mmCIF file of C-alpha atoms in Angstrom:
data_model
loop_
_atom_site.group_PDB
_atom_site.id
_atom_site.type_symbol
_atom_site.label_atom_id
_atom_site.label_comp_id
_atom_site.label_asym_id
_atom_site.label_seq_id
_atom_site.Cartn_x
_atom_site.Cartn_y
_atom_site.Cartn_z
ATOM 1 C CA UNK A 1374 120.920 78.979 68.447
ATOM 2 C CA UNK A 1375 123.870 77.343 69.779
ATOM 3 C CA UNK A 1376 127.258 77.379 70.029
ATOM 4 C CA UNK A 1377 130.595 75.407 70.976
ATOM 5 C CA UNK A 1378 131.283 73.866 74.045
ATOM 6 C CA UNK A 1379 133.043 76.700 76.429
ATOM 7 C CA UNK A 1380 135.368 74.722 78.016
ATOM 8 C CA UNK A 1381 137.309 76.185 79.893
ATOM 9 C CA UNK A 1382 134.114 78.210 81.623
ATOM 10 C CA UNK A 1383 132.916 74.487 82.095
ATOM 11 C CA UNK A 1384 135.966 72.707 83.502
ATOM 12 C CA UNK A 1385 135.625 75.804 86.400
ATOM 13 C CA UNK A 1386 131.948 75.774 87.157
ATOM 14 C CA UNK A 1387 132.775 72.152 87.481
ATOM 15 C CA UNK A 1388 135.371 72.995 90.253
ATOM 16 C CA UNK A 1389 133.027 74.380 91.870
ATOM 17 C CA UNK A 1390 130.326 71.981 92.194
ATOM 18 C CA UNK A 1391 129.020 70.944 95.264
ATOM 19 C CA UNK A 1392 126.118 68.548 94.676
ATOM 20 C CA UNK A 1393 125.616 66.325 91.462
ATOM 21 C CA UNK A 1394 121.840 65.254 91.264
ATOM 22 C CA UNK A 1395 121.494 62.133 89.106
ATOM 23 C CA UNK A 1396 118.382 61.231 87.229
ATOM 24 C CA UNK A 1397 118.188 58.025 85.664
ATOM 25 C CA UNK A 1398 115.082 56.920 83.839
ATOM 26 C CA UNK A 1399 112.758 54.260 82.661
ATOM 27 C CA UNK A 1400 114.454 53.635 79.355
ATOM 28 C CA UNK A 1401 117.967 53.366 80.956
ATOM 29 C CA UNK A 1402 116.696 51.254 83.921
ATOM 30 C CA UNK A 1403 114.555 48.707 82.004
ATOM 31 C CA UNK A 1404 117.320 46.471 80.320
ATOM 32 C CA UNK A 1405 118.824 46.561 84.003
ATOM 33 C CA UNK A 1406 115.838 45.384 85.415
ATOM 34 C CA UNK A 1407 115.097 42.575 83.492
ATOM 35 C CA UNK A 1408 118.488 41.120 83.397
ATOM 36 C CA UNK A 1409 118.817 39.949 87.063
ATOM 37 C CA UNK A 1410 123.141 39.638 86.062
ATOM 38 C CA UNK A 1411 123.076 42.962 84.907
ATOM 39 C CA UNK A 1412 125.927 44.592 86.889
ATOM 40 C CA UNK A 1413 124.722 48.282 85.886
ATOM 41 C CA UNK A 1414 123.818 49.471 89.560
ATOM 42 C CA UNK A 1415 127.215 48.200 91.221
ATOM 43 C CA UNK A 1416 129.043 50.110 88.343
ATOM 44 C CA UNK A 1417 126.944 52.875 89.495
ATOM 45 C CA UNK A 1418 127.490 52.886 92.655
ATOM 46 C CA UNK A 1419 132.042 52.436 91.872
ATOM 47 C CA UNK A 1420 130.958 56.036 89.947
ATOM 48 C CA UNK A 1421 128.701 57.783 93.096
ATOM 49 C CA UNK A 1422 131.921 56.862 95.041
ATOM 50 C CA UNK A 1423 134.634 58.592 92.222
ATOM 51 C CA UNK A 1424 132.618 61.374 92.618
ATOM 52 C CA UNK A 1425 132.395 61.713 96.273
ATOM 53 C CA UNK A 1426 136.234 61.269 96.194
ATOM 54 C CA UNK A 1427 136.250 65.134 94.426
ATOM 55 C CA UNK A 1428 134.557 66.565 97.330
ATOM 56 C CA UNK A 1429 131.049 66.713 95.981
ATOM 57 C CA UNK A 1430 127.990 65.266 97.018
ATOM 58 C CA UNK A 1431 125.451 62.513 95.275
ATOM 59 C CA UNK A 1432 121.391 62.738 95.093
ATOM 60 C CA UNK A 1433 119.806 59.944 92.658
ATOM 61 C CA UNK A 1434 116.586 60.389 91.324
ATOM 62 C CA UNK A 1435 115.627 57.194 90.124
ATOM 63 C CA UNK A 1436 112.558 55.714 87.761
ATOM 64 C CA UNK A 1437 111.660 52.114 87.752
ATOM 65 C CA UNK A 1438 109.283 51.030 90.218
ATOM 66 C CA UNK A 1439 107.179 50.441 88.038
ATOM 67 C CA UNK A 1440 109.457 47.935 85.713
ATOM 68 C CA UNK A 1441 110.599 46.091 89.103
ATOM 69 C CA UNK A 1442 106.423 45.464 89.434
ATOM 70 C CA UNK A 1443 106.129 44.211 86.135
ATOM 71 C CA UNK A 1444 108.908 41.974 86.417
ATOM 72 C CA UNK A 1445 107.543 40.265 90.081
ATOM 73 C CA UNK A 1446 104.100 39.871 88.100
ATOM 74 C CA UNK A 1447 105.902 37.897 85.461
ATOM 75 C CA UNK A 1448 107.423 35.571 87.492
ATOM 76 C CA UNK A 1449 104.409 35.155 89.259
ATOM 77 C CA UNK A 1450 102.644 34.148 86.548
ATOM 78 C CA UNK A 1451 100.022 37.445 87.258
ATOM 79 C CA UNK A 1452 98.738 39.273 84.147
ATOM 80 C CA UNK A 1453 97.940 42.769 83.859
ATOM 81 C CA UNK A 1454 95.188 43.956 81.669
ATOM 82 C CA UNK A 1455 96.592 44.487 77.568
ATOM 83 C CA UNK A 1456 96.046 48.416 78.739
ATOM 84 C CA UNK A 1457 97.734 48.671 81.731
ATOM 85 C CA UNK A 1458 95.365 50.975 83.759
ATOM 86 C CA UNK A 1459 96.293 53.717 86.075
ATOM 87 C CA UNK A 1460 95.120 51.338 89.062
ATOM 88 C CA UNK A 1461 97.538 48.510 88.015
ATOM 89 C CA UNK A 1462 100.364 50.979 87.512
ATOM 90 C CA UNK A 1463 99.991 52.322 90.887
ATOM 91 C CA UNK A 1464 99.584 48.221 91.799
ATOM 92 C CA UNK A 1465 103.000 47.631 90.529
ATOM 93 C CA UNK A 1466 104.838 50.632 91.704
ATOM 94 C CA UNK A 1467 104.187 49.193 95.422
ATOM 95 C CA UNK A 1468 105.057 45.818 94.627
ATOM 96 C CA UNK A 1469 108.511 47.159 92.974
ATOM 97 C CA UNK A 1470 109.196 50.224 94.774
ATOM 98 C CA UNK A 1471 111.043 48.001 98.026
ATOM 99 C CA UNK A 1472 112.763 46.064 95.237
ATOM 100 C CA UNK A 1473 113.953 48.732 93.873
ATOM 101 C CA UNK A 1474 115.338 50.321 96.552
ATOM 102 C CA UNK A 1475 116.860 47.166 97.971
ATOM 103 C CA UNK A 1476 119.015 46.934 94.851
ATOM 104 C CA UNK A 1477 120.322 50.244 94.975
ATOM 105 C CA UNK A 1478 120.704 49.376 98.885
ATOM 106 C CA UNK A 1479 122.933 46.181 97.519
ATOM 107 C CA UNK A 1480 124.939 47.743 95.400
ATOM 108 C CA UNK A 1481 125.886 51.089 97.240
ATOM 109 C CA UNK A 1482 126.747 48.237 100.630
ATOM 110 C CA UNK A 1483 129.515 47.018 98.410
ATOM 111 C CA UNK A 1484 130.910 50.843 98.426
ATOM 112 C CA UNK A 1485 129.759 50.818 102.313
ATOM 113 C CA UNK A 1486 127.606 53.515 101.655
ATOM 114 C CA UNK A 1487 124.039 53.315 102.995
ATOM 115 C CA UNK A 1488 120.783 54.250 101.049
ATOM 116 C CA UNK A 1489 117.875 56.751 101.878
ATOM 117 C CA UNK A 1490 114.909 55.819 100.258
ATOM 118 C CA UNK A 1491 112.557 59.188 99.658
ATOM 119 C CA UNK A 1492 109.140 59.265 97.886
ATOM 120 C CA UNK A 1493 107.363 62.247 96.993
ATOM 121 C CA UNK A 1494 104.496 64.012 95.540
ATOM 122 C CA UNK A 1495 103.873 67.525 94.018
ATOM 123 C CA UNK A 1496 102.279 68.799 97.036
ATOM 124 C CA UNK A 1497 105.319 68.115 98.892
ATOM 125 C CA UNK A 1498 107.326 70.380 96.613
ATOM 126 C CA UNK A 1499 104.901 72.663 96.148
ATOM 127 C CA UNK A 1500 103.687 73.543 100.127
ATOM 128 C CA UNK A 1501 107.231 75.234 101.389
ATOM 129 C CA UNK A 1502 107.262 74.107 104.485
ATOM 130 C CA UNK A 1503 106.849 70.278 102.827
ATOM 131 C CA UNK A 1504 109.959 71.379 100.558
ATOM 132 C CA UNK A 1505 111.978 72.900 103.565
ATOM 133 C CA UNK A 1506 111.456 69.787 105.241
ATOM 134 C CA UNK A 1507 112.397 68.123 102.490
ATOM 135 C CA UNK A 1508 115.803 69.975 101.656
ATOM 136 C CA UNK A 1509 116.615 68.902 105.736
ATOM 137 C CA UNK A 1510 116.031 65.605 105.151
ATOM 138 C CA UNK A 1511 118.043 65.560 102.338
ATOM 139 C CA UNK A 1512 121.302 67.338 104.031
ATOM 140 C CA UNK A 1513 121.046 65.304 107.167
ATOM 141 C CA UNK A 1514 121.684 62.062 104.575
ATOM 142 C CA UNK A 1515 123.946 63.575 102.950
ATOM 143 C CA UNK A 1516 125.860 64.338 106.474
ATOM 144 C CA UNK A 1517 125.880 60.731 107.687
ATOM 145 C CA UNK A 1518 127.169 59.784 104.055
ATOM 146 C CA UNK A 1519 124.658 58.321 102.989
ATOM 147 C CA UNK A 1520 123.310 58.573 99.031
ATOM 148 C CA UNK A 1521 119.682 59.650 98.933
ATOM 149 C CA UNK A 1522 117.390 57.888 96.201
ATOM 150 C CA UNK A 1523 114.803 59.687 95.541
ATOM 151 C CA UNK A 1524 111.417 58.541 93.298
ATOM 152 C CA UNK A 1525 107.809 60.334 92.845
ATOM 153 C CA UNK A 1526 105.099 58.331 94.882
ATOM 154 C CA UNK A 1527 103.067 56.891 92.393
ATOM 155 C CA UNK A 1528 101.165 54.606 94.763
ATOM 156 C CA UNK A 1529 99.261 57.491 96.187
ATOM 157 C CA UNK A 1530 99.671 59.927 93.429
ATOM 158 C CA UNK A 1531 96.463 60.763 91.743
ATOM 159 C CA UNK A 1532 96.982 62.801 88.414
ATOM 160 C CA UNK A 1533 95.808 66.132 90.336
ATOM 161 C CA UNK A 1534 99.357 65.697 92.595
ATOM 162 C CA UNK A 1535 101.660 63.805 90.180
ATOM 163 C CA UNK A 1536 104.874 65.539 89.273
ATOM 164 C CA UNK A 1537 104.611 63.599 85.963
ATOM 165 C CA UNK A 1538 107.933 63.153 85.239
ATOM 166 C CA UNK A 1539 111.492 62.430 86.621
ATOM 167 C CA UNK A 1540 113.011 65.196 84.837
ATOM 168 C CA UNK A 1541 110.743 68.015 86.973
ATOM 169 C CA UNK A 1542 111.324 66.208 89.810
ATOM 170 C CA UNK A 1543 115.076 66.074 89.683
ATOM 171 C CA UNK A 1544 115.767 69.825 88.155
ATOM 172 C CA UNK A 1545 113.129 71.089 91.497
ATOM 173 C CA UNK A 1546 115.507 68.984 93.453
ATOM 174 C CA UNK A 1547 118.744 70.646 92.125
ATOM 175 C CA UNK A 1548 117.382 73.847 92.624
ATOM 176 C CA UNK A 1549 117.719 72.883 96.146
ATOM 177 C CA UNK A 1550 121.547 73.413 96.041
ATOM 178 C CA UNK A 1551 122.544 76.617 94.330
ATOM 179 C CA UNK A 1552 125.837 75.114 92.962
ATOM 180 C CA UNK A 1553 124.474 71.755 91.790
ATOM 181 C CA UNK A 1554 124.817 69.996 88.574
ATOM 182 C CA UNK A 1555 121.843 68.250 87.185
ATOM 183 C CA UNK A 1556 122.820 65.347 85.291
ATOM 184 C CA UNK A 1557 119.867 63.746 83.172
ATOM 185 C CA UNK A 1558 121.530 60.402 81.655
ATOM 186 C CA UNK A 1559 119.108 59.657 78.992
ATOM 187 C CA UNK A 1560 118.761 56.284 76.088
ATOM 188 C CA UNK A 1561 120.375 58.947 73.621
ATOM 189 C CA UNK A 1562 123.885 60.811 73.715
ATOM 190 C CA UNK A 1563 122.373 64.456 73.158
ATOM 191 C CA UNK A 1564 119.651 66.784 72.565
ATOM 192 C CA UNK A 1565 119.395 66.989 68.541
ATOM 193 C CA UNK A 1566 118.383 69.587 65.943
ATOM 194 C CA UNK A 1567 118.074 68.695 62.313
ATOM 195 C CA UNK A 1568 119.997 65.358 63.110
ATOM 196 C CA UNK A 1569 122.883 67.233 64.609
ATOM 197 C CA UNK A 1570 124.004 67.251 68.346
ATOM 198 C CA UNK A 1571 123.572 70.244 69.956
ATOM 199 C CA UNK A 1572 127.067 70.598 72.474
ATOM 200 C CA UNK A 1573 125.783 73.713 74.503
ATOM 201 C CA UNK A 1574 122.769 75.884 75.679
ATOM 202 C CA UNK A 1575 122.838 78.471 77.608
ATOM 203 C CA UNK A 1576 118.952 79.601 76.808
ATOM 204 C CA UNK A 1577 116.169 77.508 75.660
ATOM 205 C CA UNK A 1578 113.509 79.496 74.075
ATOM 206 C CA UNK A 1579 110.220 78.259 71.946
ATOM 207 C CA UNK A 1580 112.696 77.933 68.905
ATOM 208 C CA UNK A 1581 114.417 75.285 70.656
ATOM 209 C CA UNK A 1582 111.564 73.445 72.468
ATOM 210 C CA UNK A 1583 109.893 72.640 68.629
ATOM 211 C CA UNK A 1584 112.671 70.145 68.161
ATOM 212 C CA UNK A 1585 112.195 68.694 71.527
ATOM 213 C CA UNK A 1586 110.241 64.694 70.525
ATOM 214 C CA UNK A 1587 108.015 62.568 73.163
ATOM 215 C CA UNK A 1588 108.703 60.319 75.510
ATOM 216 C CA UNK A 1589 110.528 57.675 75.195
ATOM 217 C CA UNK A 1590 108.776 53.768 75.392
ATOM 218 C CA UNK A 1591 107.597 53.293 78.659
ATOM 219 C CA UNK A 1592 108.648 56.161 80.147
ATOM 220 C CA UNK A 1593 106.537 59.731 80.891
ATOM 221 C CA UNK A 1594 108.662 62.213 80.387
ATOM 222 C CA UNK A 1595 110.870 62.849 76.718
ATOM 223 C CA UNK A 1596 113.402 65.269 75.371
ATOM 224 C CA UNK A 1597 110.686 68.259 75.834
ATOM 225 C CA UNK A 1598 110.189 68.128 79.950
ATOM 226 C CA UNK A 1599 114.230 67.824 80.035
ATOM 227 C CA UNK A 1600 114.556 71.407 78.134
ATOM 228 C CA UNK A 1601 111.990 73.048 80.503
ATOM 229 C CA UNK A 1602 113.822 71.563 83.057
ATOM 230 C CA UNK A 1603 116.994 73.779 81.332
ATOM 231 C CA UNK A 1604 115.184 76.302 81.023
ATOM 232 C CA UNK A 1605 114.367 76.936 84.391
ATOM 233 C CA UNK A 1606 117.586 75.695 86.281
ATOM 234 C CA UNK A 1607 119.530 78.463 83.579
ATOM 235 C CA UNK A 1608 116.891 81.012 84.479
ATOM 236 C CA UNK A 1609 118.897 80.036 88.046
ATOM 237 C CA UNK A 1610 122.025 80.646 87.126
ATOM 238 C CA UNK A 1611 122.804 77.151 87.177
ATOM 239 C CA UNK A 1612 123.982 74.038 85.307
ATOM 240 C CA UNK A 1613 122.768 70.737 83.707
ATOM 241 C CA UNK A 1614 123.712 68.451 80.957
ATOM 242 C CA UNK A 1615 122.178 65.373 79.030
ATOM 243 C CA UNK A 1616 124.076 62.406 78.076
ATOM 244 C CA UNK A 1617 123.477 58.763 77.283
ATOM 245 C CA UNK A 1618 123.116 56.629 80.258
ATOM 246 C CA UNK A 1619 123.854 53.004 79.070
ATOM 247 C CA UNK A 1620 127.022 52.916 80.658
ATOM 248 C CA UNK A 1621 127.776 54.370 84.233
ATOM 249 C CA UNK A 1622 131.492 55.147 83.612
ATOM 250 C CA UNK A 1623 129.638 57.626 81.328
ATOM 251 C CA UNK A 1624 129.825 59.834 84.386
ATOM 252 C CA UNK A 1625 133.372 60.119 84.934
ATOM 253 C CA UNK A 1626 133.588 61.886 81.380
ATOM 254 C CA UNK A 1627 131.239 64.438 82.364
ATOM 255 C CA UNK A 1628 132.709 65.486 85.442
ATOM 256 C CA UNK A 1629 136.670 64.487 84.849
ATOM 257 C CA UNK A 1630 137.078 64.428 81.361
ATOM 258 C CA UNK A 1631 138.651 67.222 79.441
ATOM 259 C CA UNK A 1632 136.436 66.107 76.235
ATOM 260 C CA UNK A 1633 132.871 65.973 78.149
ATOM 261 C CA UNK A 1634 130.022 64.751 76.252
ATOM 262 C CA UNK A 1635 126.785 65.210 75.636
ATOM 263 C CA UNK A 1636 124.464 68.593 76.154
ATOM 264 C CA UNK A 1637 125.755 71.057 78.368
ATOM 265 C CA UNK A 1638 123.696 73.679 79.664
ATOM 266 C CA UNK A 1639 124.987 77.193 81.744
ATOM 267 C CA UNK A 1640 125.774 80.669 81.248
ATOM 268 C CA UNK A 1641 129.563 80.845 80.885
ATOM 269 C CA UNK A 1642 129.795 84.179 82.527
ATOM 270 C CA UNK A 1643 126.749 83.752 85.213
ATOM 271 C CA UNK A 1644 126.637 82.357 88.388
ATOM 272 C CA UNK A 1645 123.499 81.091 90.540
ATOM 273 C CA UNK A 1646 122.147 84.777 92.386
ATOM 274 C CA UNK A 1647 118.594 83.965 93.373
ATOM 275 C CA UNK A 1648 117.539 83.138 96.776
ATOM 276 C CA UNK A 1649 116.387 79.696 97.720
ATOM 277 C CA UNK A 1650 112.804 81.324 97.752
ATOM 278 C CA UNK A 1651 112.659 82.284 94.326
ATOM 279 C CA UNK A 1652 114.724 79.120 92.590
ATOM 280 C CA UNK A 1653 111.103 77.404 94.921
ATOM 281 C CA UNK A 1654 109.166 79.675 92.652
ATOM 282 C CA UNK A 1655 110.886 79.770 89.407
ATOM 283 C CA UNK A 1656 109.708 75.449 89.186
ATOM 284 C CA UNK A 1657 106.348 76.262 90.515
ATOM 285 C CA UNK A 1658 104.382 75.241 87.535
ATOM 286 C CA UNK A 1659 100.920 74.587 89.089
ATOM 287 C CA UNK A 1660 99.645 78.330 90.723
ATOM 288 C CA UNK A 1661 96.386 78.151 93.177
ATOM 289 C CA UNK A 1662 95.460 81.762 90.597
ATOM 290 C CA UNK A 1663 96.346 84.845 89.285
ATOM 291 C CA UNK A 1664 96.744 88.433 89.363
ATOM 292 C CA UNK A 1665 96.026 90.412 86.201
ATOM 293 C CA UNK A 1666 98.052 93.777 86.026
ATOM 294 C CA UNK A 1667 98.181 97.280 84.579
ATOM 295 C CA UNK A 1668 100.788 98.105 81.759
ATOM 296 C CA UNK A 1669 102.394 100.163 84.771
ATOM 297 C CA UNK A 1670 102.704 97.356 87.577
ATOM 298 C CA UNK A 1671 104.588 95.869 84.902
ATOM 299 C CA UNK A 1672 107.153 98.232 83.607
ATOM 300 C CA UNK A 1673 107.201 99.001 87.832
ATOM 301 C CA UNK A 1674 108.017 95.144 88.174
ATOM 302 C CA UNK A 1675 110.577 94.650 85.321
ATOM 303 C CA UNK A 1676 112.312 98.206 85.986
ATOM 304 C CA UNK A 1677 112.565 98.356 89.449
ATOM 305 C CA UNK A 1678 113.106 96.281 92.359
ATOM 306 C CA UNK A 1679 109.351 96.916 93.268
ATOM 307 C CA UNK A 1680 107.041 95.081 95.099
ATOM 308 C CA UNK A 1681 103.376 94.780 93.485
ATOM 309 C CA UNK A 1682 101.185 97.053 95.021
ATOM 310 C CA UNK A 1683 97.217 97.112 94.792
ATOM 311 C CA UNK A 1684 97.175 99.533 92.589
ATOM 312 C CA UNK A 1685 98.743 97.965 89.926
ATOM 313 C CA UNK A 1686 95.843 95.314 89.841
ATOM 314 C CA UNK A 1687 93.148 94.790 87.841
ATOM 315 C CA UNK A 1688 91.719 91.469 88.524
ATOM 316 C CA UNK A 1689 92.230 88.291 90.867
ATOM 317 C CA UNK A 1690 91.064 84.681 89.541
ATOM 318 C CA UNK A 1691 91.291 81.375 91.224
ATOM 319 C CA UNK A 1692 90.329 80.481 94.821
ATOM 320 C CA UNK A 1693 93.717 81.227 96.239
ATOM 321 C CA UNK A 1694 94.589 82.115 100.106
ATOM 322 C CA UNK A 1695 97.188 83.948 101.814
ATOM 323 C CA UNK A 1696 100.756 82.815 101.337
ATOM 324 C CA UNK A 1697 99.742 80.609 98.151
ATOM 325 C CA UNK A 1698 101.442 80.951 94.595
ATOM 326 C CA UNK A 1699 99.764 82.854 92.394
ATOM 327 C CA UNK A 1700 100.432 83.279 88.280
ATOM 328 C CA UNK A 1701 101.184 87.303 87.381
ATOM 329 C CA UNK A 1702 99.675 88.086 84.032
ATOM 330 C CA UNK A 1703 100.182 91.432 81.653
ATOM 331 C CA UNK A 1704 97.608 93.051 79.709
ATOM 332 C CA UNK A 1705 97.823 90.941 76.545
ATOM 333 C CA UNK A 1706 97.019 87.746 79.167
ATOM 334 C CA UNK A 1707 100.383 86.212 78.764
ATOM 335 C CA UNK A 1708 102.059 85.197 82.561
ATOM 336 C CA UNK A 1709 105.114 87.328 83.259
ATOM 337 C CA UNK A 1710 105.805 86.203 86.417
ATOM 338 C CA UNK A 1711 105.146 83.890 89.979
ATOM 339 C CA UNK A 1712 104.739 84.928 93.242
ATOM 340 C CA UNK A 1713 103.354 84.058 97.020
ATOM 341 C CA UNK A 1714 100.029 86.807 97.880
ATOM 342 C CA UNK A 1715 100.042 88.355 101.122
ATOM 343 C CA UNK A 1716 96.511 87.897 100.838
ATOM 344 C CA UNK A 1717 93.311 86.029 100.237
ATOM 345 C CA UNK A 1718 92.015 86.375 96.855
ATOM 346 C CA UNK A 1719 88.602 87.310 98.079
ATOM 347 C CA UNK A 1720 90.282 90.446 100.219
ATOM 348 C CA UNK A 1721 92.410 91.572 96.851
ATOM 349 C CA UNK A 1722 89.192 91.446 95.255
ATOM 350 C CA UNK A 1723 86.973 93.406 97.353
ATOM 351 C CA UNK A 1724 89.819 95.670 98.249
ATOM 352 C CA UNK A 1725 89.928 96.785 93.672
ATOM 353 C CA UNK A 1726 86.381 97.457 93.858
ATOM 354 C CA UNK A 1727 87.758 100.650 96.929
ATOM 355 C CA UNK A 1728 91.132 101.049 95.164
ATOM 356 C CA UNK A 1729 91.504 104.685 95.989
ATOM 357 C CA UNK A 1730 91.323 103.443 99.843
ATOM 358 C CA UNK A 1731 93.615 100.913 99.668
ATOM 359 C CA UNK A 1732 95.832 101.649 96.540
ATOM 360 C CA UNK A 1733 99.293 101.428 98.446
ATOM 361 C CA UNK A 1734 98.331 97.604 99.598
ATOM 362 C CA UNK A 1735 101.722 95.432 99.083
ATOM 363 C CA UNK A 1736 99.824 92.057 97.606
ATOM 364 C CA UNK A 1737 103.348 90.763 97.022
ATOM 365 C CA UNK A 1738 106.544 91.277 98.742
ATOM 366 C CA UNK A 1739 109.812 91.661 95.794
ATOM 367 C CA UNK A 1740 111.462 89.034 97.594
ATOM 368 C CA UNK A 1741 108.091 86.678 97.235
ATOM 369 C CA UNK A 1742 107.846 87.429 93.360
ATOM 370 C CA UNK A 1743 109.838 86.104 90.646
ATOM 371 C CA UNK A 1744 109.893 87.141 86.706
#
């Protein structure tokens, strides 16, 4: 299930780094946020700088709008309801979302580094030309030095377009950068099984998502959204590791140390191979449908590098269109793979009904489709 810490294979996929996306969440932040002394985000900010020093570049993907809210409330004597609703939530977010930002803006001025405040919902990573816009956005920052902070907008997002969680977010955001590192600093030092840390992953199956808990108090994500983030980034190629977050300097031995801690995860002998299209796809958990296929689309799919052909399909559900992501699904109904139709679903459907005419129809391209 798991294994020691390869470290030599890690101290040289470190090397070759080139962005390190930070996450930091609600149960980190909150302490920080009610403690206006608290000098946690100009530590921070002395770390984002150690680490642009190596040569690599700094994304944060920060929680606590929310917190910032509640705290403006209380010293304005304004009560929210005993059960906060969805309404006030979204209420609080935009009154603590600027003060948020402004404090990473304070600290990161000390380090004369500027901030780039970003807020996003799932439609923005899940229309591609939202996400490509996105990714430019992101490297223009990054090319005037300055240290993107990025947040989901929970103002505006209703639960039908909310990421959900800060860990999605940030992995779909490393996947961005083929040689990232994903670093999710957490209120605990590791993942655990059986009351053990577990030092390295390099797969997470259902075996290890059982021992995955909840979230954490206050916060909406928990150990479980963090291993499918795993999952997904190793199904990259790529890396990410979860350590305790109360201290920034906590940082330094992750990327410097020759004793890192925490939950590493990577293949030791792999390196990231997919295309930027298909690392979109791999964290494309909400599909617009889905294609049911023939025992021989599929061995054709995971044999081959084949495109999926009409032939191969039995049945199209969902209104999807053209050049929307659709779920891929085997005989026995479980979903093998992802990938963007070159057509409506109404067309693939009428088009089954006169398969013999139109058997050799590509409905998606190999370089469209991932498994």
């Amino acid at each position: 299930m798991q294994s020691q810490l390869p470290l030599e294979e890690l101290r040289q996929r470190l090397q070759r780094v080139t962005h390190v996306i930070i996450k930091l969440g609600t149960g980190i932040l909150t302490p920080h946020i009610e403690d206006p002394s608290s000098d946690y985000f100009s530590h921070l900010a002395q770390q984002v700088v150690a680490i642009r020093r190596q040569g690599k570049q700094v994304i944060i993907v920060s929680s606590g709008a929310v917190g910032f809210g509640r705290q403006i409330l209380k010293k304005n004597n304004i009560k929210a309801s005993h059960n906060t609703t969805v309404q006030e939530k979204q209420a609080m977010a935009s009154l603590g979302q600027s003060l948020l930002i402004d404090t990473y803006r304070k600290a990161f001025e000390r380090q004369q580094l500027p901030v780039g405040q970003i807020l996003v919902t799932r439609a923005d990573l899940s229309n591609r030309t939202h996400y490509r816009n996105l990714k430019n956005t992101l490297d223009q920052l990054l090319e005037w030095n300055c240290i993107p902070v990025i947040n989901e907008n929970d103002v505006v997002a209703i639960s039908e377009l909310k990421l959900g969680d800060n860990d999605t977010l940030s992995a779909q955001i490393a996947a961005m950068y083929p040689q990232s590192l994903l670093v999710l600093l957490t209120t605990i030092d590791s993942f655990y099984i059986d009351n053990q840390p577990v030092r390295f992953l390099s797969k997470v199956d259902q075996d290890i998502l059982r021992h995955a808990g909840g979230a954490a108090a206050g916060g909406t994500g928990g150990m479980r959204t963090k291993l499918l983030a795993a999952e997904r980034l190793l199904l990259a190629g790529q890396m990410m590791v979860i350590a305790a977050g109360k201290e920034p300097e906590i940082l330094q031995n992750l990327l410097f140390s020759g004793q890192p801690s925490g939950t590493w995860f990577f293949h030791p002998q792999s390196e990231p191979g997919l295309s930027d299209r298909k690392r979109w796809l791999l964290h494309q958990k909400h599909s617009r449908g889905a294609l049911a296929i023939d025992a021989g689309a599929v061995r054709a799919l995971q044999t081959s590098a084949a495109s999926l052909l009409l032939v191969g399909v039995v049945a199209a559900t969902g209104d999807f269109k053209k050049n929307q992501v659709v779920d891929i699904i085997n005989e026995h109904g479980n979903i093998i793979g992802k990938g963007i139709v070159a057509l409506d679903q109404a067309e693939i459907t009428e088009k089954i009904l006169r398969k013999k005419e139109f058997r050799g129809v590509e409905i998606i391209h190999r370089d469209n489709l991932i498994l």
